Tab-separated table of C-alpha atoms in Angstrom:
chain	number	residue	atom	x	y	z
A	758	UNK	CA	16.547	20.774	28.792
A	759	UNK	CA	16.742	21.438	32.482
A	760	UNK	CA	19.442	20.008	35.117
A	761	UNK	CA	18.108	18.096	37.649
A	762	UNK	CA	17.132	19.578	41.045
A	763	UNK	CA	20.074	19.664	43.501
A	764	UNK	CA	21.015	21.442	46.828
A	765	UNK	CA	20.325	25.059	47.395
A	766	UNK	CA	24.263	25.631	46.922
A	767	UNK	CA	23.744	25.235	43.229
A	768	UNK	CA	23.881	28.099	41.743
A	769	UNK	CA	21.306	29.826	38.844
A	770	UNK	CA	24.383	30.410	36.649
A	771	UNK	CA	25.817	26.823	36.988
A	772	UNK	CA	21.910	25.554	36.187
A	773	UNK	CA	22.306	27.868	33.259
A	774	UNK	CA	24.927	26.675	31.718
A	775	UNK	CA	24.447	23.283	32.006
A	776	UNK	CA	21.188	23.763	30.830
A	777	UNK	CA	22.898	24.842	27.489
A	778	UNK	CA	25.566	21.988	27.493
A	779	UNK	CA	22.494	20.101	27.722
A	780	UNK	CA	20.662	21.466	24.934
A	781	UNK	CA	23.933	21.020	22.844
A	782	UNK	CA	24.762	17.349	23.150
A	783	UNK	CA	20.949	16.603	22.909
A	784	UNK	CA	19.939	14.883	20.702
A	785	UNK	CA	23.043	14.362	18.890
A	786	UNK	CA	24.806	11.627	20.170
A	787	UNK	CA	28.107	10.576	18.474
A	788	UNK	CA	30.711	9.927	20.735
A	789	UNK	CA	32.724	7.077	20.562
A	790	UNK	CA	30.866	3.914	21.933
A	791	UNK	CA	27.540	5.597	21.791
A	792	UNK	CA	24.890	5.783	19.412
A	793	UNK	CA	23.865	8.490	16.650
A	794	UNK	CA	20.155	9.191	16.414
A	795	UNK	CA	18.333	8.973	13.179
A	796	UNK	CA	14.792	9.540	11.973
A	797	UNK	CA	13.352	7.669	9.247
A	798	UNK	CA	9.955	7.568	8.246
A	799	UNK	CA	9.175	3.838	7.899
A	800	UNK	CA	10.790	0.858	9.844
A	801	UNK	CA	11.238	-0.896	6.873
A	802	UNK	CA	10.832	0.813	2.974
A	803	UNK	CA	13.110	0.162	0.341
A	804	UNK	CA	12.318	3.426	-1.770
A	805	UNK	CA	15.461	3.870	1.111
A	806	UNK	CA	17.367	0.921	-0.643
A	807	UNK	CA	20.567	2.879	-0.019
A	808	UNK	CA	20.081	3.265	3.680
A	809	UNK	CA	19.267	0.301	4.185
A	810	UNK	CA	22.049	-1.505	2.281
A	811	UNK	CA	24.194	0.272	4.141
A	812	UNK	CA	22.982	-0.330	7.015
A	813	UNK	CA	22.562	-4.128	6.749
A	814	UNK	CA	25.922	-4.618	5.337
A	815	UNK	CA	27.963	-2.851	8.127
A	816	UNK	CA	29.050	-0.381	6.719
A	817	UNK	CA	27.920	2.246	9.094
A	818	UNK	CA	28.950	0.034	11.637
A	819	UNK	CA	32.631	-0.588	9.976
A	820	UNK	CA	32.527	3.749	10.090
A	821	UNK	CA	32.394	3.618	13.678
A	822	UNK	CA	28.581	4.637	13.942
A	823	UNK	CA	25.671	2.498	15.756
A	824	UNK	CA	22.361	3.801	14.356
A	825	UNK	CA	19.689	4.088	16.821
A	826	UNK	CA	16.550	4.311	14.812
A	827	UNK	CA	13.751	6.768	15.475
A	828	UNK	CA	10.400	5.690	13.463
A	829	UNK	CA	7.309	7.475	13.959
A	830	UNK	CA	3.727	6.049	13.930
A	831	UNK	CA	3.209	7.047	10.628
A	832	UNK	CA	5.416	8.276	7.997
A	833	UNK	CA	4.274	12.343	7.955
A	834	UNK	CA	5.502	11.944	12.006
A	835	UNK	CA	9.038	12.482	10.847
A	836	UNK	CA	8.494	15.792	9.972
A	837	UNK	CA	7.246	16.452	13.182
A	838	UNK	CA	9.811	14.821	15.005
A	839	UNK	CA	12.816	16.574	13.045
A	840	UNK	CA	11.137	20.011	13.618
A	841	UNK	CA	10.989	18.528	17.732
A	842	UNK	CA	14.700	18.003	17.537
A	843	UNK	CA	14.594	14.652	18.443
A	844	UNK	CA	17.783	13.967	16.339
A	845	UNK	CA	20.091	15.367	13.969
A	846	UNK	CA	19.556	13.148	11.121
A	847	UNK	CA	17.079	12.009	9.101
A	848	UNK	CA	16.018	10.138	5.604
A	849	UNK	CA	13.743	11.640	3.952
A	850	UNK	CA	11.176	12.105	1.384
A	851	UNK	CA	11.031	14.910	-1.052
A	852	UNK	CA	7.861	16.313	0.118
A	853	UNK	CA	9.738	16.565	4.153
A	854	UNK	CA	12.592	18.020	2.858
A	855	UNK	CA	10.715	20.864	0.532
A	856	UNK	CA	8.806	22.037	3.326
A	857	UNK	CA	11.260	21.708	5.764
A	858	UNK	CA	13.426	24.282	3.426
A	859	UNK	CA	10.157	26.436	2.953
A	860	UNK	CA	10.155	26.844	7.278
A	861	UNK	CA	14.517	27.863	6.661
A	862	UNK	CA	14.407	24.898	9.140
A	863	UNK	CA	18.743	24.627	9.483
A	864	UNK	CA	19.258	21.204	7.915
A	865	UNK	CA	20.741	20.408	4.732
A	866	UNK	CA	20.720	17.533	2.209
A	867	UNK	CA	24.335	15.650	2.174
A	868	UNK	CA	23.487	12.582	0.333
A	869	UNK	CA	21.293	11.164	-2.466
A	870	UNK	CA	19.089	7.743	-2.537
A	871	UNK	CA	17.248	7.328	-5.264
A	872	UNK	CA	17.762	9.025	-9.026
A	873	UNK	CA	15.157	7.403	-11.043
A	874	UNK	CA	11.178	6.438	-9.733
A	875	UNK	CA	10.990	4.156	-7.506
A	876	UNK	CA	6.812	3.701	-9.006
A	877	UNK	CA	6.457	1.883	-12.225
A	878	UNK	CA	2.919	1.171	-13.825
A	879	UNK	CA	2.196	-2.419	-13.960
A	880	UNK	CA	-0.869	-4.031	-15.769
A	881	UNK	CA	-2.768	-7.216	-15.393
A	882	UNK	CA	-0.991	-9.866	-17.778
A	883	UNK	CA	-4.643	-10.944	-19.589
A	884	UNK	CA	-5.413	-7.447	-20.499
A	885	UNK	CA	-1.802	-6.927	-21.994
A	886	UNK	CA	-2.604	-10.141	-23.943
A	887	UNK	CA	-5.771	-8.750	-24.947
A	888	UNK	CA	-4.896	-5.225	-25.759
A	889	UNK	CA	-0.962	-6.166	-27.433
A	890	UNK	CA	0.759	-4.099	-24.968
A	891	UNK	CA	4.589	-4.844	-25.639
A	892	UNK	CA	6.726	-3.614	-22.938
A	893	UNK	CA	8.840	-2.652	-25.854
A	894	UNK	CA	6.982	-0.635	-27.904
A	895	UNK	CA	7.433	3.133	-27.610
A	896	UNK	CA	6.492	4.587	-24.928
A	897	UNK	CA	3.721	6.149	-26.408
A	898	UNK	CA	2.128	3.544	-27.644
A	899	UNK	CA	2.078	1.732	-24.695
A	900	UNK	CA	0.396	4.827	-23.202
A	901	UNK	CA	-2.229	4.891	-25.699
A	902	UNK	CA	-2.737	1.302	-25.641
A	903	UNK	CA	-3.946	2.013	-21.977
A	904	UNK	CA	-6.609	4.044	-22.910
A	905	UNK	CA	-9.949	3.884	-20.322
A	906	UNK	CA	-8.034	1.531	-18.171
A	907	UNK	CA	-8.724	1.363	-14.317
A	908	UNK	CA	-5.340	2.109	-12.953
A	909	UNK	CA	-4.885	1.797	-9.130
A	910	UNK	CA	-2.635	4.492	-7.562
A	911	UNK	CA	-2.042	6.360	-4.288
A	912	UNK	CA	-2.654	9.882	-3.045
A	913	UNK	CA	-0.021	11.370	-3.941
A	914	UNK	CA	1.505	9.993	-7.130
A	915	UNK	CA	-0.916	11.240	-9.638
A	916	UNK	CA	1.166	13.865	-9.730
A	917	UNK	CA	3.723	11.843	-11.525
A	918	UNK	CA	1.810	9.807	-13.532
A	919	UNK	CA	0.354	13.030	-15.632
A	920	UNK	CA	3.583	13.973	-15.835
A	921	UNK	CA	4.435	10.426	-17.770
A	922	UNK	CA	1.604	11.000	-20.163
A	923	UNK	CA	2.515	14.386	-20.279
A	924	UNK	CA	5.810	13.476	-21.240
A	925	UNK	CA	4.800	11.791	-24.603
A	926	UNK	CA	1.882	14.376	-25.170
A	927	UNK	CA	-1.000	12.685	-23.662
A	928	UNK	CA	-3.601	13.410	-20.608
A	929	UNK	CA	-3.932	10.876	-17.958
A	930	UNK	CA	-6.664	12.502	-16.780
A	931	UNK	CA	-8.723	12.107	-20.000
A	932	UNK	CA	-7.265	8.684	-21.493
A	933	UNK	CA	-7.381	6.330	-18.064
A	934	UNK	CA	-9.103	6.160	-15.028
A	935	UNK	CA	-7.154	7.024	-11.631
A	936	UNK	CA	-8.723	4.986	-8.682
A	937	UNK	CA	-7.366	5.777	-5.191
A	938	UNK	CA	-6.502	3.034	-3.318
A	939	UNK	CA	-4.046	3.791	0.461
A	940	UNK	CA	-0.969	0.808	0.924
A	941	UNK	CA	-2.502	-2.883	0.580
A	942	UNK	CA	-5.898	-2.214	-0.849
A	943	UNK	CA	-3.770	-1.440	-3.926
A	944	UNK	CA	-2.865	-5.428	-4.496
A	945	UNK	CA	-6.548	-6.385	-3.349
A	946	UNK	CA	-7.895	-4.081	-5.789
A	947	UNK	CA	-5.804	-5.551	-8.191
A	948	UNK	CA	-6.385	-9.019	-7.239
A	949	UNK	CA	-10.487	-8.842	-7.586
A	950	UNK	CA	-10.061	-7.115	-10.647
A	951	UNK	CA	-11.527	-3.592	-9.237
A	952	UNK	CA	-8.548	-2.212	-11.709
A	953	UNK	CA	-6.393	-3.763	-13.995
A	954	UNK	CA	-3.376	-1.817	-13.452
A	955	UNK	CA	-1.110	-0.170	-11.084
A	956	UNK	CA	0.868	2.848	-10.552
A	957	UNK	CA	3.035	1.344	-7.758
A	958	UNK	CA	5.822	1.429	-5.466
A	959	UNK	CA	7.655	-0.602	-2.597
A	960	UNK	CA	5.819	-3.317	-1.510
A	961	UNK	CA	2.934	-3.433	-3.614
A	962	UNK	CA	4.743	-3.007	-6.940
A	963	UNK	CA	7.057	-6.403	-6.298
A	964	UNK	CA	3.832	-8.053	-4.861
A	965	UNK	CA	1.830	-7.432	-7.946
A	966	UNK	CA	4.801	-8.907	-10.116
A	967	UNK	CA	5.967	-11.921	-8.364
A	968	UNK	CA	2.375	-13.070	-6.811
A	969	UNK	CA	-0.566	-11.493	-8.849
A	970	UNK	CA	1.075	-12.242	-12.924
A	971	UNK	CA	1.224	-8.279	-13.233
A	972	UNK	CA	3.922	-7.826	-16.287
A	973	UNK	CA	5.402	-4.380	-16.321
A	974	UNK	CA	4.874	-2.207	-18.931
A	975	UNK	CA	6.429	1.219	-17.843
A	976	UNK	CA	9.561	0.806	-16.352
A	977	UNK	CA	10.115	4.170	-14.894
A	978	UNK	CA	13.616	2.995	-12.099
A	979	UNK	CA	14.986	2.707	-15.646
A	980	UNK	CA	14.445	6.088	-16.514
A	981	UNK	CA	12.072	5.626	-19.259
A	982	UNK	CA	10.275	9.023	-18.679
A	983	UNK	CA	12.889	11.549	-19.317
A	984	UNK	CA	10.955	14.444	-16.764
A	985	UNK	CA	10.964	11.358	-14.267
A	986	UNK	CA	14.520	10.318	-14.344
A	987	UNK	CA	18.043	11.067	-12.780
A	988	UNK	CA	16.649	13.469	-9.896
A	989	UNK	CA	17.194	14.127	-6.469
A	990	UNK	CA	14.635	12.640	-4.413
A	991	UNK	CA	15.271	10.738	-1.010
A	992	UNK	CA	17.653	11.798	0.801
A	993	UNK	CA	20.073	11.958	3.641
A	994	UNK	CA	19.456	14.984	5.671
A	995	UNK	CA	21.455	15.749	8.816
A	996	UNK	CA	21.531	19.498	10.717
A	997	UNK	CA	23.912	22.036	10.331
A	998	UNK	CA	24.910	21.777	13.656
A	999	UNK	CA	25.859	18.077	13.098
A	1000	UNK	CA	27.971	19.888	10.166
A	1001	UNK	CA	29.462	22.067	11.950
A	1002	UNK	CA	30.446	20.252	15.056
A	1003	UNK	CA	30.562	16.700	13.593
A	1004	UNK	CA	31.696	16.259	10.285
A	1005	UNK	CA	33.664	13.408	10.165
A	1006	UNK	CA	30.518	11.585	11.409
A	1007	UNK	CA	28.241	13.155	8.677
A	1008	UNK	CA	31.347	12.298	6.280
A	1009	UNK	CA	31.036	8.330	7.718
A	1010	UNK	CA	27.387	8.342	6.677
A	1011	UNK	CA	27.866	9.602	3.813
A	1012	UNK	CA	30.915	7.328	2.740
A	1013	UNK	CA	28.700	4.241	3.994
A	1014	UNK	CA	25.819	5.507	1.663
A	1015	UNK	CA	28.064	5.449	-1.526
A	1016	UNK	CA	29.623	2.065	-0.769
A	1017	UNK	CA	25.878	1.026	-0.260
A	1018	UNK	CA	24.746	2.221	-3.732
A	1019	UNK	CA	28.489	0.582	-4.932
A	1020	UNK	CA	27.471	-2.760	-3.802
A	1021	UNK	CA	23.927	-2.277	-5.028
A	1022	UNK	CA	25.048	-1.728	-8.812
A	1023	UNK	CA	28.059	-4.323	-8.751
A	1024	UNK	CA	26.477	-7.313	-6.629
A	1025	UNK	CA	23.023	-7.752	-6.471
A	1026	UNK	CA	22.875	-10.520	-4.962
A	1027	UNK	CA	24.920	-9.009	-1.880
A	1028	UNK	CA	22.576	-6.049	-1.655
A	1029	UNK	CA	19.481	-8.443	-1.078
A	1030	UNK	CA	21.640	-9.840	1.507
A	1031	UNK	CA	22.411	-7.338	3.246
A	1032	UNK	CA	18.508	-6.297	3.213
A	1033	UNK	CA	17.597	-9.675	4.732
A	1034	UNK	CA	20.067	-9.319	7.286
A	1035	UNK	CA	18.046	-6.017	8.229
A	1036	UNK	CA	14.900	-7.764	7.543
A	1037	UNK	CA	15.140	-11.195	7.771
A	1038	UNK	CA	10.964	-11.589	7.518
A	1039	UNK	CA	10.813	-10.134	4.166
A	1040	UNK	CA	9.796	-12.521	1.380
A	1041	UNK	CA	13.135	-13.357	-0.653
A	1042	UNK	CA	11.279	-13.394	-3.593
A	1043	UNK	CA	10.057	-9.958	-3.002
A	1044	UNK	CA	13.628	-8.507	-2.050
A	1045	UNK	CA	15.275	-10.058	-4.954
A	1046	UNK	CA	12.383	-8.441	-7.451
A	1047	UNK	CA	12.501	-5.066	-5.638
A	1048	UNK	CA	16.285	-4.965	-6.138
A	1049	UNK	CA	16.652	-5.910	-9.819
A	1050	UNK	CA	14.031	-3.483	-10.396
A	1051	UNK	CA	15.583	-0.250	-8.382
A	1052	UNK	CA	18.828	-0.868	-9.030
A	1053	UNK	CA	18.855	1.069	-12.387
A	1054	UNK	CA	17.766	4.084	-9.787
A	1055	UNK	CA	19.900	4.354	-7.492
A	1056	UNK	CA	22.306	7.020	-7.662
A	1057	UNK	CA	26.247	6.206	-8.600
A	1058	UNK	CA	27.261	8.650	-6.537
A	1059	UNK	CA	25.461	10.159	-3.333
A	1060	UNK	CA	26.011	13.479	-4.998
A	1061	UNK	CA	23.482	16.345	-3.927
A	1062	UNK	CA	23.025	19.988	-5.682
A	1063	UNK	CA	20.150	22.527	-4.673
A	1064	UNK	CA	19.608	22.038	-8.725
A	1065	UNK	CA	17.709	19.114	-7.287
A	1066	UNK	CA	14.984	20.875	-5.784
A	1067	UNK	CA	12.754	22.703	-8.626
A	1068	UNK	CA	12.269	18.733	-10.386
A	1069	UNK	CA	11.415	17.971	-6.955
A	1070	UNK	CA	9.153	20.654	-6.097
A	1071	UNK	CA	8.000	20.510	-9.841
A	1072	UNK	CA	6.688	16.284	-8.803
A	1073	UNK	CA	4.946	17.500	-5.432
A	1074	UNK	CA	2.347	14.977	-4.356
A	1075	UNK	CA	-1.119	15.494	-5.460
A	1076	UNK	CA	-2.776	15.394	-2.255
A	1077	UNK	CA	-0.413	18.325	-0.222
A	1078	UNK	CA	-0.104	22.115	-0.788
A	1079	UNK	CA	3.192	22.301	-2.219
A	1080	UNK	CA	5.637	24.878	-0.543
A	1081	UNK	CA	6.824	28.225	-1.580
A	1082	UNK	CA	10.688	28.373	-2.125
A	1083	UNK	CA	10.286	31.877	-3.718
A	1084	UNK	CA	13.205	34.177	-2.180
A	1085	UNK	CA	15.277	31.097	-0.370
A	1086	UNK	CA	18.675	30.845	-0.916
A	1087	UNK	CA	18.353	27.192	-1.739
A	1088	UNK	CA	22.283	26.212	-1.866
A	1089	UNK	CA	22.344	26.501	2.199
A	1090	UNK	CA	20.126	23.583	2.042
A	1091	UNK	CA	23.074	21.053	0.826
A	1092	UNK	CA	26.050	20.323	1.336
A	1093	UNK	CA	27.933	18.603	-1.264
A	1094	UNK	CA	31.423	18.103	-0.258
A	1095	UNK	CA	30.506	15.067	1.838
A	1096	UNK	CA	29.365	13.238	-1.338
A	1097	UNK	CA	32.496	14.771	-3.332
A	1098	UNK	CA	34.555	13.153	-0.886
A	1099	UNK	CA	33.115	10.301	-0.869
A	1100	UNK	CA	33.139	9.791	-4.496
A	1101	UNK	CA	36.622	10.836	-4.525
A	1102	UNK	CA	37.398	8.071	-1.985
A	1103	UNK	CA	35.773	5.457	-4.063
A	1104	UNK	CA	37.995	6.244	-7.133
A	1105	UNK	CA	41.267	5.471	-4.812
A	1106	UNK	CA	42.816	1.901	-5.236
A	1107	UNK	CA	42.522	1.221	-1.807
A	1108	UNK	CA	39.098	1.810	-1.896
A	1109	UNK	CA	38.052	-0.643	-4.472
């Protein structure tokens, strides 16, 4: 960033150096009465239930922090605009995160979302009458019981839903059909009966169940799919320059994060509260389906461990080359003490 012009009596040095103070309060902004930057991909998913939680409850605000949120056009933009500097935190997606580690870009993960799916495969409620699918069968047999079945799905998932038929020795791509259908043409597709099924998340997955009589039959936010479950996927990333040089305001996210997930297994009624207070437009209906379903998968603790990253990087969307980690040092890409703390502060009586 460049100072401003000024008189000739300015000097090159004094330019120079306030060209770097510049560059190092930019874009970071978290002094007191000011607002922190941060990047999120969508104005308005809850795969992000933590985030937003905690964000609609106060409790960033009760840390002292005003979030000014930076959304891009479309989701893949945050990538772009983290790589642009534009702020020093972000949430974000596995697939960001992997190949901003694969570029050694210097951020690091300091807080989990989400530890279970947040897509579950839901069918049509006359073909699960027809066919005797029991949501509590085995899993299995559910599976097979879906055999040739039209199943509606995005780009990238497919990924994930061999890996469920994989998990109980089957092939998705041999015993159903995948039809690719981008955000809303999934509950139109479903609604003209161009598939009777869906491999869904956030929004179309509560849609389908609350205003199209879809039942669910794999419940994957409960962890039903062992290879699926208790993983690291979105995630709070901030930079290590925000670590270094602010961590009591990466601790304050952080901290408002696992209160967030807190309130989301011990009230659910508050958490859809506190999501309509973020979003008062959304459907009530919608929010209070979307929350008894994800609650099973959010995370008790924000904790984070470069562990995380081989299930992640194992699940990498269908539709993207997935990164090369091979020779990265993968544990400078966390940092787990803010979560440690954090748990550790949520044990304390005065905390409860």
């Amino acid at each position: 960033m460049r100072a401003p012009a000024r008189a000739h009596s300015c000097s090159l040095r004094f330019r120079s150096i306030l060209a770097v103070v510049c560059v190092a309060v930019s874009p970071l902004i978290a002094m007191a009465g000011e607002k922190l930057r941060m990047i999120v991909p969508d104005p308005d998913n809850l795969q992000f239930m933590s985030f937003w939680v905690a964000k609609g409850a106060g409790y960033f605000a009760d840390q002292g922090i005003e979030l000014e949120l930076l959304v891009p056009d479309e989701p893949r933009g945050a990538q772009r605009m983290v790589l642009a500097a534009e702020a020093d935190c972000a949430v974000l997606p596995p697939p960001m995160y992997l190949e901003l580690i694969a570029e050694r870009f210097p951020w690091a993960l300091v807080a989990n979302l989400l530890e279970n799916d947040a897509i579950n495969l839901v069918v049509r409620r006359s073909l699960a009458v027809e066919r005797h699918l029991d949501p509590t069968a085995p899993l299995k047999e559910r599976l097979i019981g879906l055999a040739g079945v039209r199943i509606g799905i995005a780009p990238n998932p497919p990924t994930r839903l061999r890996a469920l038929f994989a998990s109980v020795g089957l092939d998705a791509d041999r015993d159903v059909k995948m039809v690719i259908f981008r955000g809303n043409e999934q509950n139109e597709a479903f609604g003209d009966g161009r598939v009777d099924a869906l491999y869904a998340h956030t929004p179309y997955l509560e849609k389908a169940l609350v205003d199209q009589d879809a039942i669910m039959l794999v419940d994957q936010s409960k962890g039903e799919a062992a290879k699926l479950a208790v993983r690291q996927i979105h995630a709070l990333a901030v930079s290590r320059r925000l670590i270094t040089e602010h961590k009591d305001t990466v601790q304050s996210l952080v901290q408002g994060i696992s209160k967030a997930q807190q309130l989301i297994h011990r009230d659910q009624r508050a958490a859809v509260q506190a999501i309509l207070h973020e979003f008062p437009d959304m459907d009530e209906r919608h929010v209070v389906k979307v929350v008894e379903i994800y609650e099973p998968a959010i995370p008790r603790t924000p904790r984070v461990s470069a562990d995380g990253f081989q299930a992640a990087l194992d699940l990498f969307p269908a539709s993207r080359k997935r990164p090369d980690l091979t020779g990265i040092d993968l544990t400078e890409f966390v940092a787990p003490g803010f979560a440690e703390s954090a748990e550790k502060a949520g044990r304390e009586p005065s905390a409860r």
